Amino acid sequence: MAENREFMNRRLHSLLGVIPIGIFLIQHLTVNYFATRGAESFNAAAHFMESLPYRIFLEVFVIYLPILFHAIYGLYIVFQGKSNTKRFGHFRNRMFLLQRITGVFLIIFIAWHVWETRVQAAMGAEVNYDMMADILSSNFMLVFYIVGVLSATFHFSNGLWSFLVSWGITVTPRSQQIATYATVVLFIALSIVGMGALLAFINPDLANI
Amino acid sequence: MSEQKKVRLIITRQEGPENNSYVEEFELEHRPNMNIISALMEIRRNPVNAEGKETTPVIWDMNCLEEVCGACSMVINGKPRQSCTALVDQLEQPIRLEPMKTFPVVRDLMVDRSRMFDSLKRVKAWIPIDGTYDLGPGPRMAENKRQWAYELSKCMTCGVCLEACPNVNDNSDFIGPAPLSQVRLFNSHPTGEMNKAERLETIMGDGGLANCGNSQNCVQSCPKGIPLTTSIAALNRDTALQSFKNFFGSDKM
């Protein structure tokens, strides 16, 4: 086993991106989406997540450790590649580059996002609708969050496509093509959910509901 | 009579493996049905550059001249391909020729593809039939399977897929698509299958299969149309099963 370290790391990297990180992303965006029903609904949903039993263990093993491994090993993968989309401009090669660009951007975005919400919460701030409304009241932060959420939904959808290939699930070109369509649909759907939530935080009509 | 058509070539040259590369331009008389090899032969016959100065002939590698040996691969107008089947009339001018820099450059357009042949040895890309006594006939191969395997056997180790791959470079020791596809070819042969686990173990090692980044440049640029990404995905499945066998199973093979 030890001699196949790289193989194991790569497969683990691919698996962790979907389970648990991908699942967590969907769950996170779903909780956010409660904001479209008003501040009170969102606060109730966020409070429910906050009050889960043994939360710190869930956070460490389902979120922090997998994301840390995925980010650090992912960065290592980025530095091993030399993108050549200028010479080979077809779809999959562009996705290869975009996957790396969004991955690196997500390290910055997630680091900032965790600092601004989870670390602040640990230091006594309350995570609620007002906190997000306050953050997103700045146009710069709004754009930063929009790009961040779209990067996350793209990186997950395209990563799911690669996961299916890396684990030998989609082998034939036809199955890979259909997986492309399916992950495009997933990307659009998750992006609508993500954007809906972000726009709900800057909607003054929803702040008082 | 109208003025004679010209062919302009911009060639990236290099004196030797340790030297810096430079660019030299050439202008040739156009002849009908010219390919890159015949253009380079013309330069060899009369090594004078576009400025009219005498220069050294451009060095390149070639052998079969019919796109089955893979020796004459180079980067032509940005795309790695064989120079024997690159017809001048079908190329945009000026034609830019560069060596495939994924490999060590020997001189000018000639590169050293040894790493590919070393990889084939590493993955044991052959059918072991030698013994100290007659091993007898092996199991038969179904005709439809033979036809399918023939497509994979068209690989001529030309190096185009390694040149096209973003993950084959000096930052990584990725073995590249061509030898991986050969693993699939020899693992599907009824006799070659007897060493299947051994080959899979090899490509599960460092610099192996897992380094593929799914850019699919290889399958897009393979001059023989080999389904390289299908081979890689199929091997992804085989190695996944192999790793489960290694971890959970008890029988070694």
mmCIF file of C-alpha atoms in Angstrom, chain A:
data_model
loop_
_atom_site.group_PDB
_atom_site.id
_atom_site.type_symbol
_atom_site.label_atom_id
_atom_site.label_comp_id
_atom_site.label_asym_id
_atom_site.label_seq_id
_atom_site.Cartn_x
_atom_site.Cartn_y
_atom_site.Cartn_z
ATOM 1 C CA MET A 1 0.000 0.000 0.000
ATOM 2 C CA ALA A 2 2.730 2.442 0.975
ATOM 3 C CA GLU A 3 4.405 2.183 -2.440
ATOM 4 C CA ASN A 4 1.211 3.362 -4.110
ATOM 5 C CA ARG A 5 1.041 6.561 -2.069
ATOM 6 C CA GLU A 6 0.533 8.871 -5.042
ATOM 7 C CA PHE A 7 -2.218 6.668 -6.466
ATOM 8 C CA MET A 8 -3.993 6.582 -3.092
ATOM 9 C CA ASN A 9 -3.613 10.330 -2.556
ATOM 10 C CA ARG A 10 -5.025 11.088 -5.987
ATOM 11 C CA ARG A 11 -7.999 8.784 -5.512
ATOM 12 C CA LEU A 12 -8.610 10.149 -2.021
ATOM 13 C CA HIS A 13 -8.415 13.694 -3.394
ATOM 14 C CA SER A 14 -11.021 12.806 -6.009
ATOM 15 C CA LEU A 15 -13.293 11.032 -3.515
ATOM 16 C CA LEU A 16 -13.149 13.734 -0.839
ATOM 17 C CA GLY A 17 -14.157 16.372 -3.404
ATOM 18 C CA VAL A 18 -17.504 14.602 -3.815
ATOM 19 C CA ILE A 19 -17.931 12.928 -0.426
ATOM 20 C CA PRO A 20 -18.059 14.792 1.884
ATOM 21 C CA ILE A 21 -17.125 18.199 0.387
ATOM 22 C CA GLY A 22 -19.619 18.107 -2.488
ATOM 23 C CA ILE A 23 -22.398 16.904 -0.216
ATOM 24 C CA PHE A 24 -21.532 19.637 2.262
ATOM 25 C CA LEU A 25 -21.629 22.256 -0.505
ATOM 26 C CA ILE A 26 -25.162 21.209 -1.486
ATOM 27 C CA GLN A 27 -26.255 21.226 2.153
ATOM 28 C CA HIS A 28 -24.658 24.652 2.735
ATOM 29 C CA LEU A 29 -26.309 26.195 -0.344
ATOM 30 C CA THR A 30 -29.639 24.674 0.678
ATOM 31 C CA VAL A 31 -29.477 26.221 4.147
ATOM 32 C CA ASN A 32 -28.531 29.555 2.552
ATOM 33 C CA TYR A 33 -31.543 29.292 0.267
ATOM 34 C CA PHE A 34 -33.819 29.676 3.290
ATOM 35 C CA ALA A 35 -32.899 33.370 3.009
ATOM 36 C CA THR A 36 -35.268 33.630 0.039
ATOM 37 C CA ARG A 37 -38.095 33.031 2.543
ATOM 38 C CA GLY A 38 -36.941 35.903 4.708
ATOM 39 C CA ALA A 39 -34.527 36.655 7.520
ATOM 40 C CA GLU A 40 -36.413 34.665 10.137
ATOM 41 C CA SER A 41 -36.499 31.446 8.085
ATOM 42 C CA PHE A 42 -32.767 31.713 7.397
ATOM 43 C CA ASN A 43 -31.945 32.397 11.022
ATOM 44 C CA ALA A 44 -33.994 29.366 12.093
ATOM 45 C CA ALA A 45 -32.237 27.114 9.545
ATOM 46 C CA ALA A 46 -28.784 28.446 10.508
ATOM 47 C CA HIS A 47 -29.636 27.992 14.165
ATOM 48 C CA PHE A 48 -30.677 24.393 13.524
ATOM 49 C CA MET A 49 -27.287 23.665 11.904
ATOM 50 C CA GLU A 50 -25.539 25.445 14.747
ATOM 51 C CA SER A 51 -27.284 23.393 17.366
ATOM 52 C CA LEU A 52 -26.506 19.975 15.874
ATOM 53 C CA PRO A 53 -25.054 17.625 18.496
ATOM 54 C CA TYR A 54 -21.262 17.054 18.557
ATOM 55 C CA ARG A 55 -21.028 19.841 15.989
ATOM 56 C CA ILE A 56 -17.293 20.362 16.384
ATOM 57 C CA PHE A 57 -16.616 16.726 15.358
ATOM 58 C CA LEU A 58 -18.927 17.022 12.368
ATOM 59 C CA GLU A 59 -17.119 20.196 11.356
ATOM 60 C CA VAL A 60 -13.633 18.753 11.778
ATOM 61 C CA PHE A 61 -14.197 15.405 10.049
ATOM 62 C CA VAL A 62 -16.802 16.324 7.450
ATOM 63 C CA ILE A 63 -15.574 19.818 6.578
ATOM 64 C CA TYR A 64 -12.203 21.040 7.854
ATOM 65 C CA LEU A 65 -9.927 18.028 7.355
ATOM 66 C CA PRO A 66 -11.327 16.963 3.963
ATOM 67 C CA ILE A 67 -11.191 20.542 2.620
ATOM 68 C CA LEU A 68 -7.674 21.054 3.954
ATOM 69 C CA PHE A 69 -6.415 17.857 2.313
ATOM 70 C CA HIS A 70 -8.277 18.614 -0.921
ATOM 71 C CA ALA A 71 -6.912 22.183 -1.026
ATOM 72 C CA ILE A 72 -3.289 21.362 -0.217
ATOM 73 C CA TYR A 73 -3.057 18.316 -2.457
ATOM 74 C CA GLY A 74 -5.003 20.178 -5.154
ATOM 75 C CA LEU A 75 -2.465 22.992 -5.091
ATOM 76 C CA TYR A 76 0.286 20.400 -5.502
ATOM 77 C CA ILE A 77 -1.559 19.039 -8.568
ATOM 78 C CA VAL A 78 -1.883 22.568 -10.002
ATOM 79 C CA PHE A 79 1.873 23.094 -9.789
ATOM 80 C CA GLN A 80 2.528 19.810 -11.596
ATOM 81 C CA GLY A 81 0.619 20.861 -14.698
ATOM 82 C CA LYS A 82 1.481 23.248 -17.506
ATOM 83 C CA SER A 83 -1.688 24.488 -19.128
ATOM 84 C CA ASN A 84 -1.658 24.686 -22.941
ATOM 85 C CA THR A 85 -5.135 25.908 -23.879
ATOM 86 C CA LYS A 86 -3.636 28.285 -26.455
ATOM 87 C CA ARG A 87 -2.341 25.364 -28.493
ATOM 88 C CA PHE A 88 -5.197 22.975 -27.708
ATOM 89 C CA GLY A 89 -8.391 24.960 -27.330
ATOM 90 C CA HIS A 90 -11.015 22.221 -27.123
ATOM 91 C CA PHE A 91 -13.648 21.939 -24.399
ATOM 92 C CA ARG A 92 -12.066 19.444 -21.986
ATOM 93 C CA ASN A 93 -8.696 21.180 -21.994
ATOM 94 C CA ARG A 94 -10.422 24.473 -21.094
ATOM 95 C CA MET A 95 -12.282 22.706 -18.311
ATOM 96 C CA PHE A 96 -8.910 21.353 -17.116
ATOM 97 C CA LEU A 97 -7.604 24.929 -16.835
ATOM 98 C CA LEU A 98 -10.836 26.328 -15.340
ATOM 99 C CA GLN A 99 -10.864 23.575 -12.719
ATOM 100 C CA ARG A 100 -7.417 24.706 -11.594
ATOM 101 C CA ILE A 101 -8.216 28.431 -11.695
ATOM 102 C CA THR A 102 -11.432 27.998 -9.688
ATOM 103 C CA GLY A 103 -9.645 25.667 -7.277
ATOM 104 C CA VAL A 104 -6.949 28.213 -6.482
ATOM 105 C CA PHE A 105 -9.509 31.017 -6.220
ATOM 106 C CA LEU A 106 -11.617 28.883 -3.873
ATOM 107 C CA ILE A 107 -8.687 28.506 -1.465
ATOM 108 C CA ILE A 108 -8.621 32.302 -1.132
ATOM 109 C CA PHE A 109 -12.406 32.633 -1.059
ATOM 110 C CA ILE A 110 -13.019 29.857 1.460
ATOM 111 C CA ALA A 111 -10.191 31.050 3.721
ATOM 112 C CA TRP A 112 -11.734 34.520 3.772
ATOM 113 C CA HIS A 113 -15.276 33.185 4.125
ATOM 114 C CA VAL A 114 -14.312 30.977 7.105
ATOM 115 C CA TRP A 115 -12.494 33.881 8.736
ATOM 116 C CA GLU A 116 -15.423 36.217 8.243
ATOM 117 C CA THR A 117 -18.115 33.839 9.481
ATOM 118 C CA ARG A 118 -16.943 30.761 11.427
ATOM 119 C CA VAL A 119 -13.904 32.323 13.123
ATOM 120 C CA GLN A 120 -15.892 35.452 13.975
ATOM 121 C CA ALA A 121 -18.622 33.209 15.387
ATOM 122 C CA ALA A 122 -16.045 31.450 17.561
ATOM 123 C CA MET A 123 -15.009 34.877 18.814
ATOM 124 C CA GLY A 124 -18.533 35.724 19.806
ATOM 125 C CA ALA A 125 -20.217 37.149 16.702
ATOM 126 C CA GLU A 126 -23.649 35.836 15.827
ATOM 127 C CA VAL A 127 -24.017 34.198 12.400
ATOM 128 C CA ASN A 128 -27.358 35.307 11.042
ATOM 129 C CA TYR A 129 -29.103 37.055 8.159
ATOM 130 C CA ASP A 130 -27.897 40.467 9.337
ATOM 131 C CA MET A 131 -24.277 39.343 9.330
ATOM 132 C CA MET A 132 -24.497 38.279 5.675
ATOM 133 C CA ALA A 133 -26.558 41.337 4.711
ATOM 134 C CA ASP A 134 -23.863 43.473 6.316
ATOM 135 C CA ILE A 135 -21.006 41.689 4.480
ATOM 136 C CA LEU A 136 -22.796 41.805 1.132
ATOM 137 C CA SER A 137 -23.773 45.471 1.441
ATOM 138 C CA SER A 138 -20.333 46.242 0.021
ATOM 139 C CA ASN A 139 -20.329 45.936 -3.787
ATOM 140 C CA PHE A 140 -16.809 44.529 -3.768
ATOM 141 C CA MET A 141 -17.746 41.771 -1.335
ATOM 142 C CA LEU A 142 -20.922 41.029 -3.289
ATOM 143 C CA VAL A 143 -18.883 40.459 -6.472
ATOM 144 C CA PHE A 144 -16.293 38.468 -4.467
ATOM 145 C CA TYR A 145 -19.049 36.223 -3.121
ATOM 146 C CA ILE A 146 -20.781 35.823 -6.493
ATOM 147 C CA VAL A 147 -17.497 34.734 -8.113
ATOM 148 C CA GLY A 148 -16.758 32.543 -5.094
ATOM 149 C CA VAL A 149 -20.111 30.737 -5.179
ATOM 150 C CA LEU A 150 -19.960 30.256 -8.974
ATOM 151 C CA SER A 151 -16.397 28.932 -8.644
ATOM 152 C CA ALA A 152 -17.572 26.471 -6.009
ATOM 153 C CA THR A 153 -20.537 25.190 -8.046
ATOM 154 C CA PHE A 154 -18.369 24.923 -11.169
ATOM 155 C CA HIS A 155 -15.480 23.216 -9.372
ATOM 156 C CA PHE A 156 -17.868 20.714 -7.830
ATOM 157 C CA SER A 157 -19.799 19.964 -11.041
ATOM 158 C CA ASN A 158 -16.717 19.612 -13.215
ATOM 159 C CA GLY A 159 -14.953 17.728 -10.436
ATOM 160 C CA LEU A 160 -17.852 15.295 -10.309
ATOM 161 C CA TRP A 161 -17.299 14.637 -14.021
ATOM 162 C CA SER A 162 -13.605 13.920 -13.364
ATOM 163 C CA PHE A 163 -14.529 11.768 -10.371
ATOM 164 C CA LEU A 164 -16.663 9.566 -12.624
ATOM 165 C CA VAL A 165 -13.703 9.115 -14.990
ATOM 166 C CA SER A 166 -11.036 8.740 -12.290
ATOM 167 C CA TRP A 167 -12.917 5.952 -10.597
ATOM 168 C CA GLY A 168 -13.623 4.203 -13.879
ATOM 169 C CA ILE A 169 -17.396 4.715 -13.786
ATOM 170 C CA THR A 170 -17.729 6.553 -17.114
ATOM 171 C CA VAL A 171 -15.375 4.790 -19.520
ATOM 172 C CA THR A 172 -16.838 5.165 -23.006
ATOM 173 C CA PRO A 173 -16.821 8.538 -24.811
ATOM 174 C CA ARG A 174 -20.635 8.360 -24.951
ATOM 175 C CA SER A 175 -21.024 7.944 -21.186
ATOM 176 C CA GLN A 176 -18.502 10.738 -20.620
ATOM 177 C CA GLN A 177 -20.486 12.970 -22.996
ATOM 178 C CA ILE A 178 -23.715 12.305 -21.120
ATOM 179 C CA ALA A 179 -21.898 12.923 -17.822
ATOM 180 C CA THR A 180 -20.849 16.297 -19.275
ATOM 181 C CA TYR A 181 -24.502 17.209 -19.979
ATOM 182 C CA ALA A 182 -25.577 16.016 -16.522
ATOM 183 C CA THR A 183 -22.870 18.002 -14.742
ATOM 184 C CA VAL A 184 -23.671 21.119 -16.793
ATOM 185 C CA VAL A 185 -27.283 20.839 -15.599
ATOM 186 C CA LEU A 186 -26.026 20.346 -12.034
ATOM 187 C CA PHE A 187 -23.798 23.430 -12.357
ATOM 188 C CA ILE A 188 -26.707 25.575 -13.560
ATOM 189 C CA ALA A 189 -29.072 24.256 -10.880
ATOM 190 C CA LEU A 190 -26.606 24.772 -8.012
ATOM 191 C CA SER A 191 -25.682 28.206 -9.348
ATOM 192 C CA ILE A 192 -29.345 29.266 -9.352
ATOM 193 C CA VAL A 193 -29.648 28.100 -5.740
ATOM 194 C CA GLY A 194 -26.428 29.884 -4.752
ATOM 195 C CA MET A 195 -27.266 33.133 -6.536
ATOM 196 C CA GLY A 196 -30.833 33.091 -5.217
ATOM 197 C CA ALA A 197 -29.499 33.005 -1.662
ATOM 198 C CA LEU A 198 -26.888 35.719 -2.240
ATOM 199 C CA LEU A 199 -29.458 38.064 -3.796
ATOM 200 C CA ALA A 200 -31.857 37.338 -0.938
ATOM 201 C CA PHE A 201 -29.306 38.732 1.529
ATOM 202 C CA ILE A 202 -29.288 42.089 -0.247
ATOM 203 C CA ASN A 203 -33.056 42.257 -0.700
ATOM 204 C CA PRO A 204 -34.389 44.813 1.825
ATOM 205 C CA ASP A 205 -37.922 43.356 1.537
ATOM 206 C CA LEU A 206 -36.729 40.022 2.949
ATOM 207 C CA ALA A 207 -34.734 41.515 5.831
ATOM 208 C CA ASN A 208 -37.827 42.164 7.940
ATOM 209 C CA ILE A 209 -39.753 38.970 7.283
#
